[in-house]
PDB file of C-alpha atoms in Angstrom:
ATOM      1  CA  UNK A   1      -0.007   0.050  -0.100  1.00 46.00           C
ATOM      2  CA  UNK A   2       1.230   3.385  -0.837  1.00 63.00           C
ATOM      3  CA  UNK A   3      -0.385   5.303   1.920  1.00 83.00           C
ATOM      4  CA  UNK A   4      -2.171   3.225   4.471  1.00 86.00           C
ATOM      5  CA  UNK A   5      -3.193   6.163   6.612  1.00 88.00           C
ATOM      6  CA  UNK A   6      -4.937   7.814   3.581  1.00 90.00           C
ATOM      7  CA  UNK A   7      -6.630   4.650   2.612  1.00 89.00           C
ATOM      8  CA  UNK A   8      -7.947   4.083   6.081  1.00 90.00           C
ATOM      9  CA  UNK A   9      -9.387   7.486   6.155  1.00 91.00           C
ATOM     10  CA  UNK A  10     -11.052   7.248   2.868  1.00 92.00           C
ATOM     11  CA  UNK A  11     -12.658   4.079   3.720  1.00 91.00           C
ATOM     12  CA  UNK A  12     -13.813   5.354   7.187  1.00 91.00           C
ATOM     13  CA  UNK A  13     -15.310   8.541   5.610  1.00 92.00           C
ATOM     14  CA  UNK A  14     -17.001   6.502   2.972  1.00 92.00           C
ATOM     15  CA  UNK A  15     -18.525   4.301   5.594  1.00 90.00           C
ATOM     16  CA  UNK A  16     -19.729   7.401   7.368  1.00 92.00           C
ATOM     17  CA  UNK A  17     -21.688   8.560   4.315  1.00 91.00           C
ATOM     18  CA  UNK A  18     -19.317  11.098   2.706  1.00 92.00           C
ATOM     19  CA  UNK A  19     -19.546  11.294  -1.178  1.00 92.00           C
ATOM     20  CA  UNK A  20     -16.602  10.356  -3.309  1.00 91.00           C
ATOM     21  CA  UNK A  21     -16.348  14.004  -4.596  1.00 94.00           C
ATOM     22  CA  UNK A  22     -16.263  15.256  -1.076  1.00 93.00           C
ATOM     23  CA  UNK A  23     -13.596  12.764  -0.022  1.00 93.00           C
ATOM     24  CA  UNK A  24     -11.613  13.484  -3.116  1.00 93.00           C
ATOM     25  CA  UNK A  25     -11.590  17.422  -2.381  1.00 93.00           C
ATOM     26  CA  UNK A  26     -10.839  16.964   1.290  1.00 92.00           C
ATOM     27  CA  UNK A  27      -7.589  14.724   0.671  1.00 92.00           C
ATOM     28  CA  UNK A  28      -6.504  16.437  -2.792  1.00 93.00           C
ATOM     29  CA  UNK A  29      -6.704  13.277  -4.658  1.00 93.00           C
ATOM     30  CA  UNK A  30      -8.803  12.074  -7.814  1.00 94.00           C
ATOM     31  CA  UNK A  31     -12.194  10.508  -7.625  1.00 93.00           C
ATOM     32  CA  UNK A  32     -10.737   7.551  -9.462  1.00 94.00           C
ATOM     33  CA  UNK A  33      -8.167   6.953  -6.729  1.00 92.00           C
ATOM     34  CA  UNK A  34     -11.041   7.085  -4.146  1.00 93.00           C
ATOM     35  CA  UNK A  35     -13.168   4.599  -6.019  1.00 93.00           C
ATOM     36  CA  UNK A  36     -10.127   2.358  -6.314  1.00 92.00           C
ATOM     37  CA  UNK A  37      -9.431   2.570  -2.780  1.00 91.00           C
ATOM     38  CA  UNK A  38     -13.053   1.680  -1.677  1.00 91.00           C
ATOM     39  CA  UNK A  39     -13.253  -0.908  -4.400  1.00 90.00           C
ATOM     40  CA  UNK A  40     -10.154  -2.640  -3.152  1.00 87.00           C
ATOM     41  CA  UNK A  41     -11.409  -2.482   0.571  1.00 86.00           C
ATOM     42  CA  UNK A  42     -14.830  -3.971  -0.689  1.00 84.00           C
ATOM     43  CA  UNK A  43     -13.024  -6.813  -2.496  1.00 77.00           C
ATOM     44  CA  UNK A  44     -10.819  -7.556   0.519  1.00 79.00           C
ATOM     45  CA  UNK A  45     -13.932  -7.783   2.805  1.00 78.00           C
ATOM     46  CA  UNK A  46     -15.789  -9.910   0.366  1.00 75.00           C
ATOM     47  CA  UNK A  47     -13.025 -12.613  -0.179  1.00 76.00           C
ATOM     48  CA  UNK A  48     -11.864 -12.820   3.369  1.00 68.00           C
ATOM     49  CA  UNK A  49      -9.511  -9.884   3.462  1.00 59.00           C
ATOM     50  CA  UNK A  50      -6.230  -9.938   5.342  1.00 58.00           C
ATOM     51  CA  UNK A  51      -2.795 -10.373   3.762  1.00 58.00           C
ATOM     52  CA  UNK A  52      -2.459 -12.230   0.479  1.00 59.00           C
ATOM     53  CA  UNK A  53      -1.731 -15.762   0.891  1.00 62.00           C
ATOM     54  CA  UNK A  54       1.540 -17.226  -0.469  1.00 72.00           C
ATOM     55  CA  UNK A  55       1.517 -20.374  -2.615  1.00 74.00           C
ATOM     56  CA  UNK A  56       3.165 -23.418  -1.186  1.00 81.00           C
ATOM     57  CA  UNK A  57       6.628 -24.174  -2.354  1.00 82.00           C
ATOM     58  CA  UNK A  58       6.613 -27.126  -4.758  1.00 85.00           C
ATOM     59  CA  UNK A  59       9.555 -29.431  -5.370  1.00 88.00           C
ATOM     60  CA  UNK A  60      11.515 -28.093  -8.458  1.00 88.00           C
ATOM     61  CA  UNK A  61      12.426 -30.611 -11.341  1.00 91.00           C
ATOM     62  CA  UNK A  62      16.076 -29.357 -10.659  1.00 93.00           C
ATOM     63  CA  UNK A  63      16.132 -30.342  -6.984  1.00 92.00           C
ATOM     64  CA  UNK A  64      17.462 -33.746  -7.584  1.00 93.00           C
ATOM     65  CA  UNK A  65      20.152 -32.394 -10.020  1.00 94.00           C
ATOM     66  CA  UNK A  66      21.421 -29.469  -7.907  1.00 94.00           C
ATOM     67  CA  UNK A  67      24.263 -31.611  -6.283  1.00 94.00           C
ATOM     68  CA  UNK A  68      25.568 -32.697  -9.639  1.00 95.00           C
ATOM     69  CA  UNK A  69      25.460 -29.027 -11.050  1.00 95.00           C
ATOM     70  CA  UNK A  70      27.573 -28.052  -8.021  1.00 94.00           C
ATOM     71  CA  UNK A  71      30.070 -30.735  -8.999  1.00 94.00           C
ATOM     72  CA  UNK A  72      30.066 -29.529 -12.539  1.00 95.00           C
ATOM     73  CA  UNK A  73      30.649 -26.049 -11.561  1.00 94.00           C
ATOM     74  CA  UNK A  74      33.416 -26.848  -9.167  1.00 93.00           C
ATOM     75  CA  UNK A  75      34.911 -29.060 -11.859  1.00 93.00           C
ATOM     76  CA  UNK A  76      34.877 -26.654 -14.739  1.00 92.00           C
ATOM     77  CA  UNK A  77      36.016 -23.364 -13.140  1.00 87.00           C
ATOM     78  CA  UNK A  78      38.386 -22.080 -15.862  1.00 85.00           C
ATOM     79  CA  UNK A  79      37.103 -21.682 -18.263  1.00 88.00           C
ATOM     80  CA  UNK A  80      33.547 -21.644 -16.772  1.00 89.00           C
ATOM     81  CA  UNK A  81      31.125 -24.264 -18.014  1.00 93.00           C
ATOM     82  CA  UNK A  82      28.083 -22.755 -19.925  1.00 94.00           C
ATOM     83  CA  UNK A  83      24.484 -23.239 -19.088  1.00 94.00           C
ATOM     84  CA  UNK A  84      23.762 -25.102 -22.331  1.00 95.00           C
ATOM     85  CA  UNK A  85      26.594 -27.622 -21.551  1.00 95.00           C
ATOM     86  CA  UNK A  86      25.050 -28.210 -18.136  1.00 96.00           C
ATOM     87  CA  UNK A  87      21.704 -28.639 -19.548  1.00 96.00           C
ATOM     88  CA  UNK A  88      22.919 -31.286 -21.972  1.00 96.00           C
ATOM     89  CA  UNK A  89      24.884 -33.091 -19.124  1.00 96.00           C
ATOM     90  CA  UNK A  90      21.745 -33.093 -16.791  1.00 96.00           C
ATOM     91  CA  UNK A  91      19.491 -34.183 -19.557  1.00 95.00           C
ATOM     92  CA  UNK A  92      21.786 -37.335 -20.073  1.00 95.00           C
ATOM     93  CA  UNK A  93      20.953 -38.067 -16.396  1.00 94.00           C
ATOM     94  CA  UNK A  94      17.012 -37.859 -16.965  1.00 94.00           C
ATOM     95  CA  UNK A  95      16.258 -34.071 -16.436  1.00 95.00           C
ATOM     96  CA  UNK A  96      12.882 -33.294 -17.999  1.00 93.00           C
ATOM     97  CA  UNK A  97      12.836 -29.566 -17.212  1.00 92.00           C
ATOM     98  CA  UNK A  98      13.446 -26.490 -19.291  1.00 92.00           C
ATOM     99  CA  UNK A  99      16.552 -24.332 -19.650  1.00 93.00           C
ATOM    100  CA  UNK A 100      14.890 -21.146 -18.198  1.00 94.00           C
ATOM    101  CA  UNK A 101      14.649 -22.913 -14.609  1.00 93.00           C
ATOM    102  CA  UNK A 102      18.261 -23.878 -15.037  1.00 94.00           C
ATOM    103  CA  UNK A 103      19.331 -20.453 -16.021  1.00 93.00           C
ATOM    104  CA  UNK A 104      17.619 -18.832 -13.051  1.00 92.00           C
ATOM    105  CA  UNK A 105      19.178 -21.184 -10.658  1.00 94.00           C
ATOM    106  CA  UNK A 106      22.633 -20.814 -12.178  1.00 93.00           C
ATOM    107  CA  UNK A 107      22.388 -17.010 -11.915  1.00 91.00           C
ATOM    108  CA  UNK A 108      21.600 -17.268  -8.372  1.00 90.00           C
ATOM    109  CA  UNK A 109      24.485 -19.601  -7.664  1.00 92.00           C
ATOM    110  CA  UNK A 110      27.120 -17.834  -9.813  1.00 89.00           C
ATOM    111  CA  UNK A 111      25.961 -14.382  -8.734  1.00 85.00           C
ATOM    112  CA  UNK A 112      26.279 -11.289 -10.908  1.00 78.00           C
ATOM    113  CA  UNK A 113      29.491 -10.785 -12.770  1.00 77.00           C
ATOM    114  CA  UNK A 114      30.988  -7.389 -12.969  1.00 80.00           C
ATOM    115  CA  UNK A 115      32.198  -6.437 -16.330  1.00 83.00           C
ATOM    116  CA  UNK A 116      35.864  -5.353 -17.066  1.00 87.00           C
ATOM    117  CA  UNK A 117      36.239  -1.551 -16.513  1.00 89.00           C
ATOM    118  CA  UNK A 118      36.658   0.573 -19.653  1.00 89.00           C
ATOM    119  CA  UNK A 119      39.938   2.564 -19.493  1.00 88.00           C
ATOM    120  CA  UNK A 120      39.655   5.673 -21.341  1.00 86.00           C
ATOM    121  CA  UNK A 121      42.880   7.455 -22.473  1.00 82.00           C
ATOM    122  CA  UNK A 122      42.458  11.312 -22.599  1.00 83.00           C
ATOM    123  CA  UNK A 123      45.093  13.101 -24.667  1.00 82.00           C
ATOM    124  CA  UNK A 124      45.601  16.615 -25.742  1.00 83.00           C
ATOM    125  CA  UNK A 125      44.630  17.372 -29.494  1.00 79.00           C
ATOM    126  CA  UNK A 126      47.601  16.509 -31.649  1.00 75.00           C
ATOM    127  CA  UNK A 127      48.935  13.915 -29.012  1.00 75.00           C
ATOM    128  CA  UNK A 128      47.317  10.862 -30.538  1.00 73.00           C
ATOM    129  CA  UNK A 129      46.596   9.981 -34.074  1.00 70.00           C
ATOM    130  CA  UNK A 130      45.713   7.071 -36.315  1.00 69.00           C
ATOM    131  CA  UNK A 131      47.746   5.755 -39.305  1.00 66.00           C
ATOM    132  CA  UNK A 132      46.390   3.981 -42.359  1.00 68.00           C
ATOM    133  CA  UNK A 133      48.910   1.252 -43.338  1.00 75.00           C
ATOM    134  CA  UNK A 134      47.837   0.953 -46.978  1.00 78.00           C
ATOM    135  CA  UNK A 135      50.291   1.899 -49.813  1.00 82.00           C
ATOM    136  CA  UNK A 136      49.868   5.149 -51.590  1.00 81.00           C
ATOM    137  CA  UNK A 137      51.362   6.263 -54.851  1.00 85.00           C
ATOM    138  CA  UNK A 138      51.439   9.972 -55.509  1.00 86.00           C
ATOM    139  CA  UNK A 139      52.646  11.831 -58.672  1.00 85.00           C
ATOM    140  CA  UNK A 140      55.338  14.251 -57.824  1.00 85.00           C
ATOM    141  CA  UNK A 141      55.787  16.911 -60.407  1.00 83.00           C
ATOM    142  CA  UNK A 142      59.280  17.814 -59.441  1.00 83.00           C
ATOM    143  CA  UNK A 143      60.786  14.367 -60.449  1.00 84.00           C
ATOM    144  CA  UNK A 144      57.948  13.691 -62.881  1.00 84.00           C
ATOM    145  CA  UNK A 145      57.086  10.221 -61.703  1.00 86.00           C
ATOM    146  CA  UNK A 146      54.787   8.413 -59.293  1.00 87.00           C
ATOM    147  CA  UNK A 147      56.600   7.415 -55.942  1.00 84.00           C
ATOM    148  CA  UNK A 148      55.339   5.200 -53.038  1.00 84.00           C
ATOM    149  CA  UNK A 149      54.568   7.295 -49.956  1.00 78.00           C
ATOM    150  CA  UNK A 150      55.404   5.773 -46.608  1.00 69.00           C
TER     151      UNK A 150
END
């Protein structure tokens, strides 16, 4: 809830007979917001109210393979084993789940990797330049022939 005190006051005043417009003016909020607050309160009263219930934890398809995955991660540290290769190896052992479940689990186990910092080299104008390594032949009128420029 964004503002529990405000919502309690709106519901209380509405139950005392105040009009929606009057409540909205009094608190400086829109009539639509007042309607939503009252509607949400009515829905919570009708459905039993209280805090929302959480779903029971179900066993994951990955639970039986987590120990094997840990062994793979320890065995192949440098270079690290890819998610796809782990998926292939646990599928050989009978895993029937998808790669998204595996990817989410591995992201939690491996943690977030920070990237290499980018080092910017700041130079004054004229200090740094680029060079094209291709060969150029230019006609010099002094010697009356084309010469390779290095």
